[in-house]
GROMACS .gro file of C-alpha atoms in nm:
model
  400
    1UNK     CA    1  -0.352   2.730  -0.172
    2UNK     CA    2   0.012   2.550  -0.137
    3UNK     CA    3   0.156   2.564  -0.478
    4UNK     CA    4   0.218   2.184  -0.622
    5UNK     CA    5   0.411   2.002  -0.860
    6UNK     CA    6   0.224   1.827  -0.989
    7UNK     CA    7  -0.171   1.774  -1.050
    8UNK     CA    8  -0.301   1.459  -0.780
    9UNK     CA    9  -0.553   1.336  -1.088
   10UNK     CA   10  -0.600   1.082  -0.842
   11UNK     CA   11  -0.718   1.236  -0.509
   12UNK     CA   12  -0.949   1.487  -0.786
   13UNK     CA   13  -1.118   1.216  -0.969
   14UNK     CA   14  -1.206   1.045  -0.552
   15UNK     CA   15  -1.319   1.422  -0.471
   16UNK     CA   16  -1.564   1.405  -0.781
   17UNK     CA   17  -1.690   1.089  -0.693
   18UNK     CA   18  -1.782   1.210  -0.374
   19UNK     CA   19  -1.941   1.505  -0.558
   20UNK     CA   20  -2.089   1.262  -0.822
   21UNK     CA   21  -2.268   1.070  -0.507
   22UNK     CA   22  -2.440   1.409  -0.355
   23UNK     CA   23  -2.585   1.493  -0.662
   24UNK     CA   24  -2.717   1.161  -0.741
   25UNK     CA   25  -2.945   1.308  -0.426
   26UNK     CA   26  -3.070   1.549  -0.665
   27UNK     CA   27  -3.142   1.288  -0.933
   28UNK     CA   28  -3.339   1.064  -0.739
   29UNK     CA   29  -3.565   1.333  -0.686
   30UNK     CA   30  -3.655   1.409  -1.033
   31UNK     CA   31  -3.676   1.067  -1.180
   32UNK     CA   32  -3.928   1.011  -0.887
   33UNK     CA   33  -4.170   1.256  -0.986
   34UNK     CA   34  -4.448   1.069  -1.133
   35UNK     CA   35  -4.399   0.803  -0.843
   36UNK     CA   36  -4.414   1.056  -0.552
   37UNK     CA   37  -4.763   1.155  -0.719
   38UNK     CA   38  -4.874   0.838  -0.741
   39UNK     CA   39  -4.982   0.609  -0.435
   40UNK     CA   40  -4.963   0.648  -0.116
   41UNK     CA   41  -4.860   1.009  -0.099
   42UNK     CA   42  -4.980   1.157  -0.422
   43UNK     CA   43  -4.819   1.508  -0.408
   44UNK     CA   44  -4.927   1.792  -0.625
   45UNK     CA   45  -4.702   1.987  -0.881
   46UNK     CA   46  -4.605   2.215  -0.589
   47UNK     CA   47  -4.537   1.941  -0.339
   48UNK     CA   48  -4.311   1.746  -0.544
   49UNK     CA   49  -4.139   2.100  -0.634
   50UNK     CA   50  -4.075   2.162  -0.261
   51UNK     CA   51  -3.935   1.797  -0.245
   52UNK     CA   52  -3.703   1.915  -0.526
   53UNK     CA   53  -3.627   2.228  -0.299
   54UNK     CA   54  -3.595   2.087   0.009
   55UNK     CA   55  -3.197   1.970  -0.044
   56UNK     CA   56  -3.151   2.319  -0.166
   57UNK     CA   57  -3.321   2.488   0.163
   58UNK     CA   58  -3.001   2.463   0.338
   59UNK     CA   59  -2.797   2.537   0.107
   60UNK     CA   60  -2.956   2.843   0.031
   61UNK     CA   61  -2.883   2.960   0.354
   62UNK     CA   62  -2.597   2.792   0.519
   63UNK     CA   63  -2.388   2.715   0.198
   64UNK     CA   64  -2.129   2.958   0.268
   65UNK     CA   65  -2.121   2.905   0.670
   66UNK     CA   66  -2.087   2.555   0.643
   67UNK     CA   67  -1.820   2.662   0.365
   68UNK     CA   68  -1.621   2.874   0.673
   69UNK     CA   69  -1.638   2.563   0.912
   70UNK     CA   70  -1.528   2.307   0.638
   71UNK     CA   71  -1.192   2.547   0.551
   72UNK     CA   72  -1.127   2.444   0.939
   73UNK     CA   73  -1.122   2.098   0.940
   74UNK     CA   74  -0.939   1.803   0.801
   75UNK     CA   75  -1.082   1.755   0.444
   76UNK     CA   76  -1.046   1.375   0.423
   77UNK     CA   77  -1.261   1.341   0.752
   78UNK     CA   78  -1.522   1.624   0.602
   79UNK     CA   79  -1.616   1.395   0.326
   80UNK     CA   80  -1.639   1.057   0.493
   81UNK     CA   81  -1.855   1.212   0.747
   82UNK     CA   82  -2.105   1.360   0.508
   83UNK     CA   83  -2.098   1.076   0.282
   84UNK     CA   84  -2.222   0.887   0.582
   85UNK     CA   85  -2.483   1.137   0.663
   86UNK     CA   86  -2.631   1.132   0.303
   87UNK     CA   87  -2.663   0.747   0.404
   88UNK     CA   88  -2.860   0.797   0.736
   89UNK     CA   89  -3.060   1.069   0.581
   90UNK     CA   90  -3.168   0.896   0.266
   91UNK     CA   91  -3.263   0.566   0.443
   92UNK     CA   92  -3.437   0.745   0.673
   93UNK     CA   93  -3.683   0.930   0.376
   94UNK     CA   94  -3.708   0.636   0.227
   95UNK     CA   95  -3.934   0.509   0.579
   96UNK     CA   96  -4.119   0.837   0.525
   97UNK     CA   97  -4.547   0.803   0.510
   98UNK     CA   98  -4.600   1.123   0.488
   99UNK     CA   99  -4.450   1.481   0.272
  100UNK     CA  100  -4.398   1.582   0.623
  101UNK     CA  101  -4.110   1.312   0.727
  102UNK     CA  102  -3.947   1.323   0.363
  103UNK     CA  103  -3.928   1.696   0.331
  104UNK     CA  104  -3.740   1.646   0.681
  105UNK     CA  105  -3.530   1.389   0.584
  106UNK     CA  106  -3.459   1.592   0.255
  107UNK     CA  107  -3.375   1.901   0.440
  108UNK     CA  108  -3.103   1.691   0.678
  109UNK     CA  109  -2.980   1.583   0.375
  110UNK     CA  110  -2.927   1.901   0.208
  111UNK     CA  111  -2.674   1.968   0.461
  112UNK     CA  112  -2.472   1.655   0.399
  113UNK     CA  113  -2.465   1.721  -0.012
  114UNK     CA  114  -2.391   2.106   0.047
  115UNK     CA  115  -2.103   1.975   0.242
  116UNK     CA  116  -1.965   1.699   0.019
  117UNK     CA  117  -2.022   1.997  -0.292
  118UNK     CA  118  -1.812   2.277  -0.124
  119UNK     CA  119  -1.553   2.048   0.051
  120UNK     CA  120  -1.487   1.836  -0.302
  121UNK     CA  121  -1.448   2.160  -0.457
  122UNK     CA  122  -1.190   2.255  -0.229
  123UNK     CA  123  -1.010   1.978  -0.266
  124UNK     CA  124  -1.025   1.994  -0.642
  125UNK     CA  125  -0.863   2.319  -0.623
  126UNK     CA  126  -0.631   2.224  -0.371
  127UNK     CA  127  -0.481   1.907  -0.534
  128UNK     CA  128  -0.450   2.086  -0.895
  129UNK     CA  129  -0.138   2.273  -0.997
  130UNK     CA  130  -0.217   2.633  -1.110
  131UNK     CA  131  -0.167   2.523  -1.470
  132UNK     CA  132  -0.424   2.255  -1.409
  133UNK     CA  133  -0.655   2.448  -1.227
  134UNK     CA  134  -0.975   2.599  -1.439
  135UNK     CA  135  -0.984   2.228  -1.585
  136UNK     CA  136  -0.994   2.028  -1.246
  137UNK     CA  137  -1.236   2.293  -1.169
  138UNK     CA  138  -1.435   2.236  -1.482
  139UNK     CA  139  -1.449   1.900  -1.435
  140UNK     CA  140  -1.590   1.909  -1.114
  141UNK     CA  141  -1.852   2.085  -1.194
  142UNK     CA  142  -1.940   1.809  -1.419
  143UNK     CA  143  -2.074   1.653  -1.135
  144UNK     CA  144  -2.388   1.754  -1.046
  145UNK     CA  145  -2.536   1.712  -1.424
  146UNK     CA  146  -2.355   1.355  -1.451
  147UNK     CA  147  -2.496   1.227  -1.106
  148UNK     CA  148  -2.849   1.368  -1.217
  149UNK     CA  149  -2.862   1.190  -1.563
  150UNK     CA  150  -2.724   0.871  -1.418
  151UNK     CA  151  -2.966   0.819  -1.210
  152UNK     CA  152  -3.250   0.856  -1.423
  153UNK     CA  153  -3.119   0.654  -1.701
  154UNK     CA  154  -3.051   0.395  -1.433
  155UNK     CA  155  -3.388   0.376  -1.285
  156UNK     CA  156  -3.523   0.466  -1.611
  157UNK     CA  157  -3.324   0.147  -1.742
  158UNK     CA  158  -3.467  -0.087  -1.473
  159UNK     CA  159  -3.780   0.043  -1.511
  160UNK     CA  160  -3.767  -0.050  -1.881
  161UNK     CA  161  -3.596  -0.422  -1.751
  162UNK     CA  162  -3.935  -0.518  -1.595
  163UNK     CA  163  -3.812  -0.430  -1.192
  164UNK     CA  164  -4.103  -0.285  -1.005
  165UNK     CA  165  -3.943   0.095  -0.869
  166UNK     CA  166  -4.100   0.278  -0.572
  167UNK     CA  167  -3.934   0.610  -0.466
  168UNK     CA  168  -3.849   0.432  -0.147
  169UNK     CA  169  -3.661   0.203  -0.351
  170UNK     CA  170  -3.436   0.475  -0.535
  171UNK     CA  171  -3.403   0.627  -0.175
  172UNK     CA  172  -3.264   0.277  -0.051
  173UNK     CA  173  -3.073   0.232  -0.346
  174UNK     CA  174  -2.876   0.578  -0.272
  175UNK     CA  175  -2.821   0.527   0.091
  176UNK     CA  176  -2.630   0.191   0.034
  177UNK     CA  177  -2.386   0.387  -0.237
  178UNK     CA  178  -2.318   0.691   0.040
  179UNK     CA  179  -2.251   0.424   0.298
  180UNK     CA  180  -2.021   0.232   0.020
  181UNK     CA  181  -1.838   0.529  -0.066
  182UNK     CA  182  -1.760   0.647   0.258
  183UNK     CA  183  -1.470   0.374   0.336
  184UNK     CA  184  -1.316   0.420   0.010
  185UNK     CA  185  -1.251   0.846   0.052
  186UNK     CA  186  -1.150   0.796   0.425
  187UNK     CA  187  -0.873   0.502   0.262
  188UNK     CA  188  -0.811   0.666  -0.052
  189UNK     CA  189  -0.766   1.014   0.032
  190UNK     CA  190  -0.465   1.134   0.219
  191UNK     CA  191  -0.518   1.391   0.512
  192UNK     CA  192  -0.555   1.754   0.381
  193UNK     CA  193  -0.579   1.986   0.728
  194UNK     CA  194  -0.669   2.301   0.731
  195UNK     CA  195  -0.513   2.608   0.553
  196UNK     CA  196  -0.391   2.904   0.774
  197UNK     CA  197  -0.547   3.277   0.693
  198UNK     CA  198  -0.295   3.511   0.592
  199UNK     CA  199  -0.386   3.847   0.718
  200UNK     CA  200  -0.184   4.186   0.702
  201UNK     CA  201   0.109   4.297   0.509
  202UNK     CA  202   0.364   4.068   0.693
  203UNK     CA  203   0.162   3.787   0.559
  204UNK     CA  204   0.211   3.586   0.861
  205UNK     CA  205   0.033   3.259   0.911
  206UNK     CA  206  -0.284   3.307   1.172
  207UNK     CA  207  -0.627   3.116   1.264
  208UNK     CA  208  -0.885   3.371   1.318
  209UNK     CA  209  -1.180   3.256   1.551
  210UNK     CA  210  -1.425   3.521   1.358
  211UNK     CA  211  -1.687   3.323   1.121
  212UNK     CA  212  -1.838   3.655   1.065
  213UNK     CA  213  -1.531   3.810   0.955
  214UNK     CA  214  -1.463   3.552   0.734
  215UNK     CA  215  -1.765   3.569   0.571
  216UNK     CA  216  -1.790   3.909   0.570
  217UNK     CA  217  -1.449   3.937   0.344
  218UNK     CA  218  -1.588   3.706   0.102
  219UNK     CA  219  -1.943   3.831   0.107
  220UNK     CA  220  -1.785   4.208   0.066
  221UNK     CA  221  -1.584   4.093  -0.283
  222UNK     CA  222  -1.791   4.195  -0.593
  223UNK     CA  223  -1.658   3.923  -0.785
  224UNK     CA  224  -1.741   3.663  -0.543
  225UNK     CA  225  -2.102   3.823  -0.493
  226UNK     CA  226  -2.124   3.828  -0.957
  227UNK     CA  227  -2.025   3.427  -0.982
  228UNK     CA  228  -2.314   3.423  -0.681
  229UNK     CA  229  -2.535   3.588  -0.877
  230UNK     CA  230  -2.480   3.375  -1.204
  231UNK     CA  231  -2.495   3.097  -1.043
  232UNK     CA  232  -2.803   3.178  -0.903
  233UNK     CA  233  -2.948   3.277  -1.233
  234UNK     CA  234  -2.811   2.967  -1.405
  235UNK     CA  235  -2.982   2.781  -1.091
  236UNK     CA  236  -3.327   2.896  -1.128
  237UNK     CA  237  -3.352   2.849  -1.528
  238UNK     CA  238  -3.191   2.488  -1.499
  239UNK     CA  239  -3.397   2.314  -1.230
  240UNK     CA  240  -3.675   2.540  -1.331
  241UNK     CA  241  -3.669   2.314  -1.704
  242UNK     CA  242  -3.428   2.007  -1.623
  243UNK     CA  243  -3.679   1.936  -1.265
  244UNK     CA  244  -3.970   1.875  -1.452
  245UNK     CA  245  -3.804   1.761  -1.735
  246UNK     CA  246  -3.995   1.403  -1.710
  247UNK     CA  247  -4.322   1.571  -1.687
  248UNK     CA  248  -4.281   1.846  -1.938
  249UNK     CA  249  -4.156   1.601  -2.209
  250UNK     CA  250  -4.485   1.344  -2.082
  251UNK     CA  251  -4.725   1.651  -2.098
  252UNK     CA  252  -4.580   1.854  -2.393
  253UNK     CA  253  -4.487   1.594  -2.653
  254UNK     CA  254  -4.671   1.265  -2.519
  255UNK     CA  255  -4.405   1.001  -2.443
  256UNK     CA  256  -4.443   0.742  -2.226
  257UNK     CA  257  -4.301   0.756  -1.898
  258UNK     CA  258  -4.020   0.535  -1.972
  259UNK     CA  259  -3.969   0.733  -2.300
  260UNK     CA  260  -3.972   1.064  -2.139
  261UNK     CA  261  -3.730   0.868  -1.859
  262UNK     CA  262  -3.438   0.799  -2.134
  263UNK     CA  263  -3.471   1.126  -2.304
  264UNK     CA  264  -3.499   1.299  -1.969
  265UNK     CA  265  -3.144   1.176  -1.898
  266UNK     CA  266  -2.976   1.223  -2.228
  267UNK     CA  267  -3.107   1.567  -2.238
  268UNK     CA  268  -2.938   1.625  -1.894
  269UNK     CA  269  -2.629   1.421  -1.986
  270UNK     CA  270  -2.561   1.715  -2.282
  271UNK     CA  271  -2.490   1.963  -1.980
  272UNK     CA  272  -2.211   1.768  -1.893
  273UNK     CA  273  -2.024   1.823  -2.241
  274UNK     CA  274  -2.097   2.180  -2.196
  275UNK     CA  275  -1.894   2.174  -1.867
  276UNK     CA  276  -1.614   2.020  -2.018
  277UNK     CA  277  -1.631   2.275  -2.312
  278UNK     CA  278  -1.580   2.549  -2.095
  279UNK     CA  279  -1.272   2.391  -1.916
  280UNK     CA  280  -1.167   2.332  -2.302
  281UNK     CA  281  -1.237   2.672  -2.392
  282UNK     CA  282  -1.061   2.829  -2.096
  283UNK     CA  283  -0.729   2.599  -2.167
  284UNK     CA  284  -0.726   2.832  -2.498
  285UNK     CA  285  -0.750   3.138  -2.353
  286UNK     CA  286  -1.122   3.195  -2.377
  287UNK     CA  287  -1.232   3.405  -2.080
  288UNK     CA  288  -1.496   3.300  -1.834
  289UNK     CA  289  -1.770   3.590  -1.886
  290UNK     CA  290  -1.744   3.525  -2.248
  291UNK     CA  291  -1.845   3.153  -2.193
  292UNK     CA  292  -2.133   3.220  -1.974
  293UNK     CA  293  -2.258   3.517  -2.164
  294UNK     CA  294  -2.267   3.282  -2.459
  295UNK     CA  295  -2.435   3.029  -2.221
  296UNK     CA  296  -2.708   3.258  -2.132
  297UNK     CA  297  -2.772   3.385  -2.451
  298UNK     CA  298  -2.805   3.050  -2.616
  299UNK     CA  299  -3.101   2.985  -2.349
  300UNK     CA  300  -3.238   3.320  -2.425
  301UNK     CA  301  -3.264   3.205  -2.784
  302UNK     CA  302  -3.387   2.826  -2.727
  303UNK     CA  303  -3.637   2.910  -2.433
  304UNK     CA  304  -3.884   3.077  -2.657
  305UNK     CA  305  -3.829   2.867  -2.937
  306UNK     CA  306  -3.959   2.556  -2.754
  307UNK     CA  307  -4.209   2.675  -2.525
  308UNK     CA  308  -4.402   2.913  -2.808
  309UNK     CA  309  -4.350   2.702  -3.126
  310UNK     CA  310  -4.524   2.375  -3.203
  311UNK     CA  311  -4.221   2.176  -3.220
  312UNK     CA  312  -4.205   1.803  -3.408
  313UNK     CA  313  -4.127   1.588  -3.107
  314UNK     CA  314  -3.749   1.506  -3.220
  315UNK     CA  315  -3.694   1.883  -3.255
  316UNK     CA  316  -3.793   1.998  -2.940
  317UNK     CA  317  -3.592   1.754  -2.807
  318UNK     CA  318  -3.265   1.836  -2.977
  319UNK     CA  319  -3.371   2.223  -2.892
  320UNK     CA  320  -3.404   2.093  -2.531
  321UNK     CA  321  -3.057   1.893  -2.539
  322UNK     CA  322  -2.915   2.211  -2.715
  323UNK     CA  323  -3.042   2.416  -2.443
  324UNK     CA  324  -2.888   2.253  -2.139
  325UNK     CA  325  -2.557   2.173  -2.320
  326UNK     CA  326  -2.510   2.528  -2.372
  327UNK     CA  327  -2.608   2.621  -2.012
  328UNK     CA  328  -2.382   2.336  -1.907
  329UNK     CA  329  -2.062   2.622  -1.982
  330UNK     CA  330  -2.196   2.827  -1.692
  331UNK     CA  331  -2.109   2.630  -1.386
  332UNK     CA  332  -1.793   2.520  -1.578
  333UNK     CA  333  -1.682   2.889  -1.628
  334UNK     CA  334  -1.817   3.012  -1.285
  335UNK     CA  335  -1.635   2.679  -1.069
  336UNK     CA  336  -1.317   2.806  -1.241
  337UNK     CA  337  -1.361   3.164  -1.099
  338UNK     CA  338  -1.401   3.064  -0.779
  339UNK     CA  339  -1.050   2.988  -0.655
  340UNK     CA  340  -0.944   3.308  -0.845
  341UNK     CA  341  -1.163   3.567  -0.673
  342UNK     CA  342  -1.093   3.433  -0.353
  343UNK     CA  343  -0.986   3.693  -0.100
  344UNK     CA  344  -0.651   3.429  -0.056
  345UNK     CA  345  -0.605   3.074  -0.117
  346UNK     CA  346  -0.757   2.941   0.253
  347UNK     CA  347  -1.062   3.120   0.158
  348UNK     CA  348  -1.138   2.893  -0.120
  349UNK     CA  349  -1.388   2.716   0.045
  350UNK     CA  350  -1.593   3.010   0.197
  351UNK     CA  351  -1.576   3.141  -0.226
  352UNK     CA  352  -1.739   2.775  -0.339
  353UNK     CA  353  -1.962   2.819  -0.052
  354UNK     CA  354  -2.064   3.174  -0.139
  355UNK     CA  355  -2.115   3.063  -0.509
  356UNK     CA  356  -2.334   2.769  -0.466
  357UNK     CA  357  -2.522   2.956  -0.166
  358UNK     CA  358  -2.639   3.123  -0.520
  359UNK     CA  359  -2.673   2.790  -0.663
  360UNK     CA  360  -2.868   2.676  -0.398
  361UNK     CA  361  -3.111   2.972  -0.376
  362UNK     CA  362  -3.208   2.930  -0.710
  363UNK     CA  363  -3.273   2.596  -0.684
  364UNK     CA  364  -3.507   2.637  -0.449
  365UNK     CA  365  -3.664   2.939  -0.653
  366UNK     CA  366  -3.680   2.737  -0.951
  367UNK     CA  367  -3.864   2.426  -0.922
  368UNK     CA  368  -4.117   2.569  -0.690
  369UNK     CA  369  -4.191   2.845  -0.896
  370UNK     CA  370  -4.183   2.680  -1.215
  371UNK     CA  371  -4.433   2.415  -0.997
  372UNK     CA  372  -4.624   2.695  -0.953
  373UNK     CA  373  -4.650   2.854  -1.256
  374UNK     CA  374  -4.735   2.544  -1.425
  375UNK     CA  375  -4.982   2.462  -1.246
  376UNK     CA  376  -5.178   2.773  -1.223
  377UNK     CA  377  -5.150   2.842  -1.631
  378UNK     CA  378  -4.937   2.573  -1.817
  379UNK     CA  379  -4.555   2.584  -2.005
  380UNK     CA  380  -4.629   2.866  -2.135
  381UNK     CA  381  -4.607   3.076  -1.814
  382UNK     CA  382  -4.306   2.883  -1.734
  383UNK     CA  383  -4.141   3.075  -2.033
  384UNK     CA  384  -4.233   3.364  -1.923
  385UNK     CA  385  -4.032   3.364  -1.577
  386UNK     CA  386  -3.732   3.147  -1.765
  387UNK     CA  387  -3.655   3.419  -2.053
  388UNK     CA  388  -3.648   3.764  -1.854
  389UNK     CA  389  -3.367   3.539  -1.617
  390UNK     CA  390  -3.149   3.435  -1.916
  391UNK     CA  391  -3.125   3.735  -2.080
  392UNK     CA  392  -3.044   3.903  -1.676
  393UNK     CA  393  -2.753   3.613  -1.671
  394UNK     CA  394  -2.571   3.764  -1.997
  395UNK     CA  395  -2.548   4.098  -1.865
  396UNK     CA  396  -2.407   3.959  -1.522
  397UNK     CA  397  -2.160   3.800  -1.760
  398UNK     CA  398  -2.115   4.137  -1.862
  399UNK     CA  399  -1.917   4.254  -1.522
  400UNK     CA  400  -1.726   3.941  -1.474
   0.00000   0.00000   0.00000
């Protein structure tokens, strides 16, 4: 990573946005639960899990590939192209008849958000000086919980305004801001070309032609394979609770559907102060496995507490909002590691890719399972996949 001067706040905060507009691909999703149940394609508890997973599919397998291509090309052009792609894709689901078409269209469109994830990242870590760093890093990560909230407080608030929603809608709605987007990143950004490998004690600059190599350098680096790992973990517990957030709130403490829409996204919104805690943290000299070993742990504790006690409806929500704020230090800790445990600085982007190849993996473990679960014995047996994972992500934490 070329050393700079000075911190481009600028070019970061466009990066995030472009991040911000992925995982508002994510949101959508969730938000549309009840509706994708509803008429004309009424989808079970596992159906609308595997339209959760879907988006994560590719990732799951292609994250850090796609992560060894992007490091190759011109990061300006990366990003315009896939926000253009989340455009085609999510118009395209939102013609969709059928959980054939849409699980399609939601796989295409994985690839486009895995892109716009990995090659933001990059270019958070590339555009911040070293001092600056773990908290551009944190505050990218901020991302992915801020797009998700948004968007179900938005369509939560129009819903609540009187405006009829379909998911087709919200799928419209998301392919005009991707196509919006896209002109403002291909103006606002400056060119950012590839970095050259470094390879051998003479250090001289090279392009190697080997995607396997390159992946098999980052793949072999046990730090690189722990943040995975954690991310994974943190992955599965998340969406596993934040995915059917909506319906567990609906089913465990009786809102409404609009009710359970509002505190759906201010639940999810608390993740995004525990991102910036861990960037705050880190700034004074906290270290990263501490955080997310505190993360975990505070899940550990709060899982068992609110899906085995009879909560009062206002407490289980604060435990809930408790919960995912804590968990929110995680990817905030983990995004930070990234660019440090990178074999060298051109192999950021492989690293990100690598890490949310973990991320994505347990997304698609998580909703689907917890889909699963639920629907063969209730919450309950939801907790009982959820805590053995927690308490597994504090002793990853462990050998950080």
């Amino acid at each position: 990573m070329t050393p700079l001067h000075k911190t481009s706040w600028r070019n970061i905060a466009l990066a995030i946005v472009a991040s911000l507009v992925a995982s508002f691909q994510i949101g959508k999703a969730i938000i549309a639960l009840p509706l994708l149940q509803a008429a004309p394609l009424h989808l079970s508890l596992t159906q609308t899990g595997m339209v959760i997973s879907a988006l994560a599919i590719v990732g799951a397998f292609f994250a850090m590939p796609l992560g060894v291509l992007i490091a190759r090309l011109d990061a300006r052009k990366v990003l315009t192209v896939g926000l253009l792609v989340v455009a085609a894709s999510s118009f395209a689901g939102s013609q969709a008849d059928h959980i054939v078409g849409l699980l399609v269209s939601r796989v295409l469109e994985g690839v486009a958000v895995v892109v716009l994830l990995v090659c933001a990242s990059s270019v958070v870590g590339r555009q911040a000086h070293a001092a600056d760093r773990d908290l551009a890093m944190a505050l990218s990560s901020t991302a992915v919980p801020s797009g998700i909230a948004l968007v179900i407080c938005a369509t939560t608030l129009a819903a609540a305004l009187g405006f009829e929603l379909t998911w087709s809608c919200i799928w419209m709605v998301n392919a005009v801001l991707a196509l919006a987007y896209a002109p403002v990143v291909w103006l606002g950004l400056p060119r950012m070309p590839p970095l050259s490998l470094h390879i051998g004690s003479s250090g001289e600059r090279v392009q190697t032609s080997s995607i396997w190599g390159v992946i098999g350098r980052v793949a072999t680096t046990r730090k690189a394979q722990l943040i995975a790992i954690g991310f994974g973990l943190y992955a599965i517990v998340y969406f596993a609770f934040s995915g059917f957030l909506p319906l567990l709130l609906r089913d465990l403490l009786a809102l409404t559907p609009i009710q359970a829409g509002f505190a759906s996204g201010a639940i999810v919104a608390t993740n995004v102060l525990g991102n910036l805690g861990a960037g705050a943290l880190m700034r004074r000299g906290v270290a990263p496995r501490h955080i997310v070993a505190g993360s975990f742990g505070a899940a550990a504790v709060c899982i068992p507490v609110l899906f085995w006690l009879s909560l009062p409806p206002v407490l289980a929500a604060f435990v809930s909002a408790g919960m995912i704020g804590c968990m929110g230090a995680t990817p905030g800790a983990l995004s930070a590691l990234a660019p440090r445990v990178a074999p060298e600085p051109a192999l950021v982007a492989p690293t990100i890719g690598l890490m949310l190849q973990g991320s994505y993996l347990g997304q698609v473990i998580g909703p689907m399972s917890a889909g699963g679960l639920a629907q063969l014995g209730g919450w309950t047996l939801v907790a009982c996949m959820l805590l053995p994972l927690a308490l597994a992500g504090v002793l990853v934490a462990r050998k950080l």
